[in-house]
């Protein structure tokens, strides 16, 4: 390009200033003058198009964008603007062609989200554009957006059917059903094709029947890194793209108040230095000029001059972690390591740049020979990366677990260990598929309990002297699944040479020993690993291993006691109580009832001491009472059931047991008192059905206990079950007569007659006979 470069940049700067003030007429004038200096410059043409765009001069804006597209054929933005203008001018055919071209360019550049928007514009302008629907279907399918993919496939099938290609339409719908077998729209579409019914053609969405409104510059979105790009880039490249895209977005923002205030898109006012955030004394147009030059120079890989432009923007008042990261990256690329270090440290406090910045800081320290600092920085990078591949709700807990690991690494004096750690993490992170690699590596970590925070990946990498330890663990796991125990053991011992202090590897060896039947050796290994975890303060993992030992040796009381003490130290009282119950169960199965009861008593005391839920105490008391009953110690069993009743007044089981024990002990009065008190509490609560169920069971279990039959008849009466009440009074009278209690039988028949039974005369005659005796 010929022309005066300095004058060109000055005019572009003045155009940016006018655009910032939304004086579009002046901005257009400056951009035209800039084009006189360098005709056909794509950026100047696009900016002129934007100014004309905002002034409502759509035909002129169209010409400017068309010229920009000619000079920058791979830039999708001019084609996107051309599509918007043509749609507004009422030329849908050309608008759809331009939008389709823009979509293809965005897709080629890897910006799939923008490509989707452009294809969606095509289908809105021309709902019967099969190519756009096909592209959307394929992209949605790859992204796992099944419902949207099915919708687009149905649209494609409809267009295929309407042009007479029924077989192809059938194939398309069947493919949609492979993606979403339960999709009702796809199933319905398949039936319609099979029945030779026409699928409805895609239609333009409601509300889009008029030419499209042209959005103002305030609504232009800042460029965002696409998911496709990030999935194919290492962390440093991702951070560099994110920083550059944020800076480039400033060229398209008009009013910071309308732009979301986050790390990905903030207005220029929000990026000004804190002590001058009102913009006073700051040449905002100069900042925009430097950013414009930065974007152009950095895209041309002219990193040295790009760094100079960004330094001048900083001097003019620009201040944001993205600025410091991009400058640090540029200085790193050009060998200015000390300057890069200063700027990268300013950017690493922001989550968006923490991973990339810490990695670069670590690499700079490594190049300078500061291996301890390099190891600490690379662990900070790993902490950020690791927290990105776990569920969001677990990220904070995981980052906390990294703190002691990083602190411990900072005290290590072994430079070779620091260097190896850096190499291990670098091998894991500096690759395009780093996220999937991290997820695979996480699968090799020991499984924690569901409520435990995830284990840090650093545990493998800090213990390993080889970067291939993750692959080795994967091989061990694979061989174990296939049942090749000896080969798995060989692989595990090879890995042990490179990571002798990595405890999960020792756990794998314990698993292999147990699978091969070497139970005592496996138990010894698990106990040794558990002790080490305990010494390290990792009590939860120690407890998990002791539970594994108990599974291998369920009768080992000493291990159970050790586990209980550990759980109490951890504050896991409920789990400790459960293990007490299991230990008592071992004694019970050995017929050592006294030891079993003492263990239950210890569990009960702990449950009460730590205010566990009442259900825990009640469960323990029932087991103690069962032992007392088997030991024929009825008095002690009675005291236990009374304790249960005091804890749970409505416990029918305890009341039935107390009635039974009182009757066994010959205390009929207390038995009746227990029954009546329980019935009274149910009656006050209106629980007649519970009262009936209780008395029916009591009458069945204590067949000769007539007070229960009498109470049952009364409860039937009060509950309105007249027929059952009559039948029960009749039964009661017969039993009383059999026992020689004529007076009691008379009272039962009198109560029966009050219910007006159908055969009342027969009962009156029977009552008269009883009175005459």
XYZ file of C-alpha atoms in Angstrom:
773
model
C 0.000 0.000 0.000
C 1.285 3.412 -0.967
C 0.524 6.671 0.813
C 1.495 8.507 3.950
C 1.228 5.968 6.759
C 1.503 8.549 9.523
C -1.230 10.748 8.046
C -3.357 7.686 7.425
C -3.144 6.599 11.073
C -3.803 10.162 12.255
C -6.960 10.385 10.128
C -8.095 6.954 11.337
C -7.520 8.113 14.902
C -9.624 11.214 14.298
C -12.317 9.049 12.759
C -12.318 6.814 15.841
C -12.645 9.874 18.086
C -15.613 11.147 16.123
C -17.180 7.696 16.158
C -16.650 7.540 19.914
C -18.655 10.749 20.197
C -21.198 9.296 17.750
C -20.567 12.130 15.321
C -20.895 9.812 12.336
C -20.769 12.535 9.679
C -17.346 13.745 10.849
C -16.180 10.154 11.301
C -17.115 9.360 7.702
C -15.187 12.439 6.522
C -12.004 11.349 8.290
C -12.293 7.785 7.001
C -12.743 9.070 3.434
C -9.596 11.179 3.813
C -7.755 8.141 5.153
C -8.818 6.200 2.065
C -7.389 8.943 -0.102
C -4.038 8.255 1.537
C -4.296 4.443 1.243
C -7.086 3.513 -1.192
C -8.741 0.163 -0.642
C -7.560 -0.249 2.961
C -10.020 -2.863 4.378
C -10.174 -1.411 7.899
C -10.824 2.118 6.630
C -13.501 0.834 4.249
C -15.217 -1.123 7.016
C -15.153 1.848 9.382
C -16.531 4.106 6.644
C -19.256 1.545 6.022
C -20.077 1.555 9.756
C -20.367 5.356 9.816
C -22.621 5.400 6.745
C -24.527 2.494 8.255
C -25.301 4.571 11.367
C -26.269 7.617 9.289
C -28.891 5.567 7.458
C -27.081 5.888 4.136
C -27.530 2.213 3.354
C -26.725 2.179 -0.398
C -23.445 4.038 0.249
C -22.661 1.792 3.216
C -23.327 -1.198 0.984
C -20.791 0.027 -1.584
C -18.185 0.619 1.118
C -18.632 -2.852 2.630
C -18.607 -4.435 -0.825
C -15.277 -2.741 -1.532
C -13.941 -3.936 1.845
C -15.028 -7.491 1.028
C -13.186 -7.300 -2.294
C -9.937 -6.235 -0.612
C -10.336 -8.665 2.341
C -12.100 -11.692 0.800
C -11.541 -13.884 3.872
C -13.007 -11.390 6.355
C -16.596 -12.409 7.221
C -17.599 -9.081 8.830
C -18.106 -7.075 5.591
C -20.235 -9.892 4.151
C -22.276 -10.017 7.349
C -22.945 -6.258 7.137
C -23.798 -6.577 3.440
C -26.402 -9.220 4.312
C -27.967 -6.970 6.977
C -28.175 -3.983 4.612
C -29.552 -5.990 1.683
C -32.194 -7.498 3.920
C -33.188 -4.054 5.114
C -33.324 -2.773 1.533
C -35.728 -5.559 0.614
C -33.408 -7.724 -1.479
C -33.775 -11.103 0.273
C -32.175 -13.223 -2.434
C -28.859 -11.331 -2.407
C -29.075 -10.901 1.389
C -29.306 -14.671 1.829
C -26.347 -15.205 -0.511
C -24.240 -12.711 1.445
C -25.238 -14.209 4.810
C -24.407 -17.695 3.528
C -20.990 -16.472 2.390
C -20.405 -14.835 5.799
C -21.360 -18.079 7.553
C -18.889 -20.091 5.476
C -16.113 -17.597 6.235
C -16.858 -17.679 9.964
C -16.881 -21.483 9.906
C -13.576 -21.534 8.031
C -12.122 -19.191 10.674
C -13.343 -21.512 13.447
C -15.916 -19.071 14.872
C -18.807 -21.543 14.895
C -21.108 -19.410 17.048
C -20.957 -16.555 14.545
C -21.404 -19.031 11.708
C -24.561 -20.348 13.380
C -25.931 -16.805 13.647
C -25.259 -16.200 9.964
C -26.850 -19.494 8.855
C -29.847 -18.691 11.054
C -30.118 -15.331 9.271
C -30.183 -17.181 5.952
C -33.032 -19.424 7.100
C -34.928 -16.417 8.402
C -34.547 -14.571 5.091
C -35.173 -17.664 2.974
C -36.737 -20.500 5.002
C -36.330 -22.872 2.046
C -32.545 -22.597 1.841
C -31.631 -26.263 2.205
C -27.907 -25.622 2.395
C -28.235 -23.390 5.479
C -30.550 -25.859 7.235
C -28.118 -28.686 6.468
C -25.159 -26.747 7.846
C -27.083 -25.894 11.036
C -28.151 -29.514 11.485
C -24.584 -30.805 11.199
C -23.171 -28.181 13.569
C -25.891 -28.688 16.187
C -25.341 -32.440 16.001
C -21.591 -32.040 16.594
C -22.254 -29.718 19.529
C -24.641 -32.200 21.120
C -27.656 -29.861 20.743
C -29.910 -32.720 19.708
C -33.309 -31.013 19.764
C -32.102 -28.169 17.529
C -30.329 -30.611 15.224
C -33.538 -32.651 14.839
C -35.527 -29.498 14.014
C -33.086 -28.624 11.236
C -32.992 -32.187 9.888
C -36.807 -32.181 9.688
C -36.626 -28.911 7.712
C -34.096 -30.493 5.343
C -36.280 -33.589 4.937
C -39.295 -31.414 4.171
C -37.446 -29.593 1.399
C -36.147 -32.901 0.016
C -39.666 -34.375 0.026
C -41.192 -31.339 -1.690
C -38.687 -31.527 -4.520
C -39.591 -35.184 -5.019
C -36.639 -36.912 -3.371
C -38.644 -39.020 -0.887
C -35.921 -41.628 -0.324
C -33.408 -38.949 0.661
C -35.989 -37.353 2.986
C -36.556 -40.745 4.650
C -32.779 -41.170 5.137
C -32.538 -37.705 6.701
C -35.347 -38.358 9.188
C -33.910 -41.732 10.160
C -30.593 -40.044 10.844
C -32.424 -37.545 13.070
C -33.923 -40.477 14.987
C -30.462 -41.989 15.440
C -29.476 -38.748 17.192
C -32.646 -38.503 19.293
C -34.568 -41.823 19.241
C -37.314 -40.461 21.518
C -37.926 -37.266 19.565
C -41.678 -37.000 18.994
C -41.367 -34.491 16.091
C -38.939 -36.816 14.288
C -41.184 -39.829 14.891
C -44.180 -37.906 13.575
C -42.234 -36.753 10.510
C -41.218 -40.348 9.758
C -44.840 -41.512 9.958
C -45.975 -38.715 7.640
C -43.380 -39.661 5.012
C -44.271 -43.350 5.313
C -47.957 -42.450 4.830
C -47.120 -40.274 1.786
C -48.208 -37.134 3.594
C -46.380 -33.876 2.917
C -44.226 -32.415 5.681
C -44.891 -28.717 6.228
C -42.297 -26.507 4.615
C -40.086 -24.363 6.842
C -41.626 -20.916 7.273
C -40.229 -17.542 8.203
C -40.582 -16.870 11.939
C -43.460 -14.644 12.939
C -42.557 -11.014 13.291
C -39.943 -11.175 10.526
C -42.117 -10.359 7.528
C -40.767 -6.831 7.172
C -37.237 -5.754 6.209
C -34.813 -6.250 9.080
C -34.047 -3.353 11.372
C -30.409 -2.270 11.301
C -28.960 -2.450 14.808
C -27.123 0.542 16.167
C -23.439 0.351 16.961
C -24.260 0.103 20.654
C -25.635 -3.370 20.105
C -22.623 -4.794 18.328
C -21.268 -7.695 20.389
C -17.657 -7.945 21.365
C -15.934 -10.881 19.673
C -15.854 -13.971 21.872
C -13.611 -17.036 21.580
C -15.582 -19.823 19.969
C -15.934 -23.203 21.649
C -14.435 -24.831 18.582
C -11.347 -22.619 18.712
C -10.798 -23.110 22.427
C -11.193 -26.855 22.094
C -8.346 -26.884 19.575
C -5.865 -24.648 21.340
C -3.463 -24.946 24.246
C -4.131 -22.769 27.323
C -1.633 -20.043 26.389
C -3.100 -19.678 22.894
C -6.592 -19.536 24.394
C -5.545 -16.775 26.784
C -3.833 -14.819 24.010
C -6.917 -15.056 21.773
C -9.208 -14.012 24.604
C -7.092 -10.970 25.428
C -6.765 -9.867 21.799
C -10.468 -10.331 21.105
C -11.368 -8.204 24.097
C -9.031 -5.443 22.979
C -10.271 -5.657 19.391
C -13.864 -5.381 20.601
C -13.181 -1.848 21.830
C -12.966 -0.716 18.223
C -16.656 -1.577 17.795
C -18.067 -0.260 21.071
C -19.806 3.032 21.206
C -21.182 3.301 24.723
C -19.691 1.292 27.595
C -22.960 1.418 29.530
C -24.613 -0.924 27.029
C -21.849 -3.527 27.093
C -21.848 -6.325 29.703
C -19.282 -5.586 32.401
C -17.332 -8.828 32.591
C -13.890 -10.059 31.752
C -14.915 -10.841 28.187
C -16.533 -7.567 27.131
C -16.044 -4.272 28.969
C -16.374 -0.792 27.608
C -13.405 1.494 27.193
C -14.444 3.606 30.180
C -14.189 0.524 32.386
C -10.683 -0.170 31.089
C -9.288 3.221 32.017
C -6.895 3.430 34.951
C -8.614 3.376 38.319
C -7.410 6.785 39.438
C -8.673 8.322 36.203
C -11.766 6.203 35.598
C -13.818 9.286 34.743
C -11.699 9.669 31.631
C -10.520 13.115 32.629
C -7.295 14.069 30.890
C -7.221 10.841 28.886
C -7.011 10.827 25.101
C -9.482 8.052 24.391
C -9.099 8.453 20.658
C -5.362 7.865 21.000
C -6.051 4.676 22.951
C -8.315 3.459 20.144
C -5.647 4.310 17.609
C -3.038 2.251 19.480
C -5.431 -0.664 19.812
C -6.244 -0.489 16.107
C -2.550 -0.649 15.270
C -2.001 -3.408 17.847
C -4.669 -5.647 16.316
C -3.298 -5.174 12.825
C 0.349 -5.681 13.823
C -0.351 -8.682 16.036
C -2.368 -10.369 13.282
C 0.676 -9.912 11.045
C 2.865 -11.467 13.819
C 4.836 -8.255 14.145
C 5.078 -8.772 17.890
C 7.750 -6.207 18.702
C 5.900 -3.240 17.179
C 2.585 -4.586 18.546
C 4.075 -4.534 22.063
C 5.122 -0.929 21.526
C 1.572 0.076 20.560
C 0.161 -1.636 23.658
C 2.728 0.050 25.906
C 1.672 3.408 24.480
C -2.002 2.528 25.111
C -1.106 1.751 28.727
C 0.678 5.053 29.039
C -2.439 6.766 27.689
C -4.580 5.316 30.486
C -5.729 1.845 29.425
C -5.750 -0.592 32.359
C -7.091 -4.156 32.419
C -5.722 -7.686 32.993
C -6.262 -8.421 29.288
C -3.921 -5.547 28.420
C -1.214 -6.788 30.787
C -1.558 -10.371 29.626
C -1.350 -9.524 25.946
C 1.628 -7.246 26.556
C 3.323 -9.906 28.700
C 2.732 -12.500 25.982
C 4.164 -10.196 23.299
C 7.226 -9.478 25.448
C 7.635 -13.212 26.144
C 7.558 -13.888 22.393
C 10.212 -11.224 21.738
C 12.531 -12.325 24.563
C 11.894 -9.422 26.952
C 11.467 -11.813 29.850
C 11.785 -9.433 32.807
C 9.200 -7.054 31.351
C 6.966 -9.994 30.479
C 7.221 -11.273 34.046
C 6.055 -7.957 35.500
C 3.028 -7.706 33.218
C 2.004 -11.346 33.452
C 1.958 -11.129 37.256
C -0.547 -8.267 36.948
C -2.862 -10.403 34.809
C -2.798 -13.700 36.715
C -5.203 -12.511 39.428
C -8.076 -12.704 36.911
C -9.553 -16.191 36.324
C -9.689 -15.598 32.548
C -5.901 -15.312 32.379
C -4.670 -17.139 35.521
C -3.906 -20.406 33.734
C -2.031 -18.958 30.770
C -0.249 -16.261 32.792
C 1.007 -18.687 35.453
C 2.253 -21.093 32.812
C 4.233 -18.336 31.055
C 5.568 -17.074 34.403
C 6.733 -20.597 35.206
C 8.427 -20.973 31.836
C 10.220 -17.638 32.268
C 11.484 -18.684 35.705
C 12.617 -22.007 34.213
C 14.552 -20.223 31.470
C 16.151 -17.989 34.111
C 17.162 -21.008 36.197
C 14.760 -20.283 39.099
C 13.385 -23.817 39.173
C 11.649 -23.604 42.558
C 9.665 -20.542 41.433
C 8.976 -22.257 38.112
C 7.526 -25.309 39.886
C 5.289 -23.163 42.103
C 4.001 -21.179 39.116
C 3.320 -24.309 37.047
C 1.339 -25.779 39.954
C -0.723 -22.586 40.066
C -1.390 -23.079 36.349
C -2.364 -26.693 36.949
C -4.703 -25.587 39.745
C -6.571 -23.305 37.312
C -6.671 -25.984 34.603
C -7.785 -28.753 36.967
C -10.640 -26.654 38.350
C -11.979 -26.173 34.809
C -12.633 -29.870 34.232
C -14.524 -30.668 37.436
C -18.169 -29.700 38.121
C -18.375 -25.942 38.921
C -19.664 -26.593 42.433
C -16.483 -28.568 43.232
C -13.956 -26.113 41.774
C -13.522 -24.002 44.933
C -12.918 -27.053 47.150
C -10.406 -28.439 44.649
C -8.461 -25.173 44.563
C -8.254 -25.213 48.358
C -6.655 -28.668 48.224
C -3.919 -27.294 45.984
C -2.746 -24.793 48.623
C -0.835 -27.262 50.862
C 0.621 -29.011 47.808
C 1.966 -25.723 46.425
C 3.277 -24.694 49.854
C 5.036 -28.039 50.219
C 6.602 -27.731 46.756
C 7.996 -24.323 47.703
C 10.035 -25.959 50.480
C 11.597 -28.655 48.285
C 15.340 -28.129 47.643
C 15.675 -30.702 44.857
C 16.087 -28.787 41.586
C 15.758 -31.984 39.563
C 12.382 -32.607 41.192
C 11.260 -29.077 40.312
C 12.431 -29.501 36.743
C 10.670 -32.867 36.412
C 7.448 -31.449 37.818
C 7.532 -28.620 35.288
C 8.055 -31.127 32.465
C 5.210 -33.329 33.726
C 2.710 -30.466 33.838
C 3.919 -29.017 30.538
C 3.389 -32.383 28.820
C -0.145 -32.492 30.183
C -1.206 -28.899 29.450
C 0.600 -27.649 26.368
C -1.503 -29.480 23.805
C -4.725 -28.755 21.948
C -6.667 -31.539 23.690
C -5.558 -30.562 27.192
C -9.074 -30.631 28.642
C -9.758 -34.200 27.559
C -6.279 -35.192 28.744
C -6.996 -33.733 32.172
C -10.327 -35.540 32.370
C -8.634 -38.812 31.422
C -5.973 -38.220 34.060
C -8.648 -37.502 36.684
C -10.135 -40.923 35.982
C -6.874 -42.463 37.191
C -7.169 -40.807 40.594
C -8.504 -42.851 43.523
C -12.276 -42.762 43.842
C -13.435 -40.624 46.750
C -16.721 -40.801 48.599
C -19.613 -38.989 46.847
C -19.541 -36.045 49.251
C -15.751 -35.669 49.269
C -14.038 -32.939 47.201
C -12.172 -34.148 44.104
C -8.503 -35.031 44.513
C -5.942 -32.692 42.888
C -4.138 -33.962 39.805
C -0.994 -32.504 41.314
C -0.839 -35.532 43.595
C 0.222 -37.676 40.635
C 2.533 -35.164 39.003
C 4.418 -34.076 42.131
C 5.105 -37.710 43.031
C 6.220 -38.782 39.563
C 9.682 -38.700 38.079
C 8.246 -39.348 34.627
C 5.636 -37.543 32.609
C 4.258 -40.931 31.514
C 2.923 -41.875 34.939
C -0.675 -41.089 33.869
C -0.416 -43.456 30.897
C 1.115 -46.105 33.148
C -1.784 -45.869 35.605
C -4.200 -46.156 32.689
C -2.424 -49.334 31.604
C -2.661 -50.774 35.113
C -6.383 -50.074 35.219
C -6.949 -51.521 31.746
C -5.048 -54.724 32.555
C -6.993 -55.083 35.813
C -10.311 -54.799 33.964
C -9.162 -57.497 31.534
C -8.156 -59.776 34.401
C -4.432 -59.787 33.543
C -3.391 -59.487 37.164
C 0.277 -60.398 36.781
C 0.806 -58.006 33.852
C -0.997 -55.288 35.779
C 1.289 -55.927 38.756
C 4.376 -55.659 36.530
C 3.137 -52.353 35.137
C 2.348 -51.106 38.645
C 5.849 -51.927 39.882
C 7.337 -50.144 36.862
C 5.238 -47.071 37.702
C 6.319 -47.374 41.338
C 9.935 -46.817 40.309
C 8.945 -43.431 38.877
C 6.441 -42.455 41.572
C 7.441 -44.257 44.773
C 5.582 -41.831 47.042
C 2.317 -41.763 45.079
C -0.012 -43.532 47.500
C -2.881 -44.360 45.085
C -0.369 -46.482 43.167
C 0.266 -48.489 46.341
C -3.516 -48.830 46.646
C -3.633 -50.296 43.120
C -1.025 -52.858 44.232
C -3.186 -53.739 47.231
C -6.129 -54.292 44.887
C -4.008 -56.537 42.675
C -2.873 -58.587 45.680
C -6.441 -59.091 46.878
C -7.636 -60.052 43.383
C -4.959 -62.742 43.221
C -5.954 -64.144 46.598
C -3.044 -62.729 48.627
C -5.411 -61.391 51.290
C -2.959 -60.989 54.229
C -0.492 -59.176 51.951
C -3.268 -56.935 50.575
C -4.425 -56.109 54.104
C -0.862 -55.225 55.139
C -0.495 -52.961 52.089
C -3.795 -51.174 52.714
C -2.949 -50.678 56.389
C 0.460 -49.216 55.541
C -1.069 -46.812 53.020
C -3.796 -45.861 55.505
C -1.185 -45.047 58.162
C 0.699 -42.854 55.717
C -2.464 -40.995 54.733
C -3.247 -40.502 58.420
C 0.225 -39.105 59.128
C -0.202 -36.718 56.207
C -3.464 -35.497 57.710
C -5.554 -37.154 54.981
C -7.907 -38.860 57.413
C -10.739 -39.409 54.960
C -8.581 -41.480 52.640
C -7.169 -43.395 55.580
C -10.725 -44.229 56.652
C -11.632 -45.386 53.131
C -8.684 -47.789 53.111
C -9.541 -49.180 56.541
C -13.040 -49.863 55.231
C -11.418 -51.814 52.394
C -9.519 -53.859 54.998
C -12.756 -54.594 56.842
C -14.305 -55.839 53.599
C -11.407 -58.270 53.260
C -11.427 -59.255 56.933
C -14.900 -58.541 58.369
C -14.167 -60.313 61.671
C -11.101 -58.196 62.505
C -12.305 -56.304 65.578
C -9.008 -54.401 66.004
C -9.315 -52.800 62.561
C -12.940 -51.869 63.255
C -11.904 -50.228 66.520
C -9.120 -48.350 64.719
C -11.572 -47.134 62.088
C -14.082 -46.023 64.737
C -11.438 -43.992 66.575
C -10.386 -42.358 63.306
C -13.977 -41.481 62.394
C -14.510 -39.913 65.829
C -11.376 -37.804 65.350
C -12.754 -36.680 61.981
C -16.090 -35.728 63.565
C -17.884 -38.421 61.540
C -19.847 -39.555 64.588
C -22.785 -41.013 62.654
C -20.444 -43.210 60.624
C -18.599 -44.204 63.819
C -21.891 -45.262 65.426
C -22.734 -47.341 62.355
C -19.387 -49.113 62.622
C -20.032 -49.736 66.316
C -23.252 -51.469 65.304
C -21.353 -53.531 62.736
C -18.760 -54.487 65.338
C -21.501 -55.490 67.776
C -22.971 -57.561 64.963
C -19.687 -59.453 64.695
C -19.821 -60.274 68.420
C -23.485 -61.256 68.100
C -22.750 -63.668 65.261
C -20.020 -65.191 67.420
C -22.659 -65.662 70.179
C -20.658 -63.294 72.418
C -23.846 -61.571 73.586
C -22.281 -59.753 76.531
C -19.633 -58.095 74.321
C -22.241 -57.346 71.716
C -24.460 -55.595 74.307
C -21.525 -53.606 75.722
C -20.651 -52.429 72.204
C -24.262 -51.408 71.580
C -24.199 -49.504 74.878
C -21.054 -47.643 73.764
C -22.746 -46.747 70.488
C -25.835 -45.550 72.399
C -23.775 -43.304 74.673
C -22.022 -41.792 71.685
C -25.307 -41.196 69.870
C -26.709 -39.360 72.900
C -23.477 -37.480 73.608
C -23.296 -36.047 70.097
C -27.067 -35.450 69.840
C -27.577 -37.679 66.832
C -31.077 -38.173 65.484
C -33.355 -40.094 67.856
C -33.750 -42.888 65.304
C -30.107 -43.887 65.856
C -30.587 -44.260 69.612
C -33.858 -46.162 69.151
C -32.284 -48.613 66.688
C -29.482 -49.325 69.165
C -31.879 -49.774 72.100
C -33.969 -52.286 70.168
C -30.861 -54.386 69.532
C -29.923 -54.214 73.214
C -33.441 -55.240 74.241
C -33.320 -58.148 71.798
C -30.165 -59.438 73.503
C -31.824 -59.031 76.932
C -34.855 -61.003 75.749
C -32.631 -63.790 74.413
C -30.793 -63.800 77.752
C -34.189 -64.038 79.571
C -33.293 -60.892 81.483
C -36.854 -59.536 81.299
C -36.393 -56.797 83.880
C -33.480 -55.264 81.986
C -35.359 -55.609 78.700
C -38.310 -53.845 80.317
C -36.099 -50.907 81.313
C -34.730 -50.663 77.768
C -38.217 -50.635 76.214
C -39.318 -47.988 78.721
C -36.365 -45.887 77.554
C -37.486 -46.338 73.955
C -41.025 -45.282 74.932
C -39.653 -42.133 76.589
C -37.783 -41.249 73.394
C -40.643 -42.136 71.014
C -44.013 -42.003 72.837
C -45.958 -43.221 69.780
C -43.776 -46.295 69.207
C -46.345 -49.125 69.039
C -43.666 -51.827 68.963
C -42.160 -50.707 72.276
C -45.612 -50.539 73.890
C -46.487 -54.052 72.700
C -43.196 -55.347 74.113
C -43.824 -53.633 77.456
C -47.322 -55.114 77.720
C -45.914 -58.536 76.915
C -43.136 -58.207 79.527
C -45.532 -57.000 82.240
C -47.816 -59.925 81.553
C -44.852 -62.324 81.695
C -43.871 -60.801 85.021
C -47.450 -61.162 86.291
C -48.070 -57.430 86.522
C -51.497 -57.156 84.834
C -52.135 -53.700 86.261
C -49.038 -52.197 84.626
C -49.805 -54.031 81.391
C -53.271 -52.428 81.266
C -51.801 -49.062 82.212
C -49.335 -49.272 79.324
C -52.148 -50.163 76.913
C -54.532 -47.446 78.104
C -51.858 -44.727 78.128
C -50.868 -45.543 74.565
C -54.510 -45.651 73.411
C -55.214 -42.368 75.168
C -52.386 -40.633 73.267
C -53.731 -41.999 69.965
C -57.304 -41.003 70.806
C -56.255 -37.442 71.624
C -54.588 -37.234 68.224
C -57.664 -38.758 66.538
C -55.602 -41.669 65.220
C -58.393 -44.257 65.414
C -57.011 -46.382 62.595
C -53.645 -46.650 64.369
C -55.468 -47.547 67.583
C -57.433 -50.283 65.783
C -54.274 -51.709 64.161
C -52.502 -51.681 67.554
C -55.342 -53.467 69.369
C -55.882 -56.000 66.597
C -52.200 -56.944 66.777
C -52.244 -57.018 70.585
C -55.347 -59.216 70.604
C -53.683 -61.575 68.136
C -50.364 -61.762 70.005
C -51.974 -61.948 73.482
C -54.923 -64.153 72.603
C -56.199 -64.506 76.148
C -55.815 -60.868 77.126
C -59.476 -59.828 77.341
C -58.864 -56.140 78.299
C -57.423 -55.725 74.805
C -60.566 -57.269 73.228
C -62.785 -54.939 75.275
C -60.732 -51.882 74.214
C -60.882 -53.054 70.598
C -64.690 -53.233 70.688
C -64.838 -49.741 72.218
C -62.466 -48.303 69.601
C -64.478 -49.900 66.774
C -67.570 -48.194 68.228
C -65.902 -44.803 68.479
C -64.512 -45.133 64.964
C -68.011 -45.884 63.583
C -67.290 -49.514 62.651
C -70.574 -50.758 64.149
C -70.604 -54.259 62.640
C -67.051 -54.974 63.847
C -67.888 -53.535 67.246
C -70.951 -55.854 67.566
C -68.892 -58.863 66.492
C -66.080 -58.033 68.942
C -68.498 -57.477 71.863
C -70.070 -60.840 71.025
C -66.643 -62.523 71.076
C -65.776 -60.760 74.320
C -68.990 -61.967 75.991
C -68.298 -65.567 74.979
C -64.739 -65.455 76.344
C -65.881 -63.866 79.590
C -68.460 -66.580 80.058
C -65.855 -69.232 79.353
C -63.681 -67.704 82.054
C -66.634 -67.644 84.521
C -67.077 -63.859 84.509
C -70.873 -63.562 84.071
C -70.957 -59.953 85.216
C -68.391 -59.010 82.608
C -70.365 -60.848 79.927
C -73.558 -58.987 80.924
C -71.760 -55.630 80.582
C -70.467 -56.661 77.161
C -73.989 -57.613 75.906
C -75.428 -54.344 77.302
C -72.790 -52.370 75.407
C -73.598 -54.422 72.297
C -77.347 -53.661 72.509
C -76.613 -49.925 72.601
C -75.401 -50.311 69.018
C -78.891 -51.507 67.857
C -77.777 -54.691 66.082
C -80.210 -56.317 63.592
C -80.785 -59.353 65.895
C -81.239 -57.267 69.050
C -84.145 -59.449 70.307
C -81.940 -62.520 70.409
C -79.285 -60.640 72.400
C -81.968 -59.334 74.824
C -83.215 -62.872 75.383
C -79.654 -64.068 75.975
C -79.046 -61.157 78.362
C -82.170 -62.088 80.327
C -80.970 -65.652 80.671
C -77.629 -64.443 82.043
C -79.330 -62.243 84.633
C -81.499 -65.119 85.871
C -78.497 -67.367 86.591
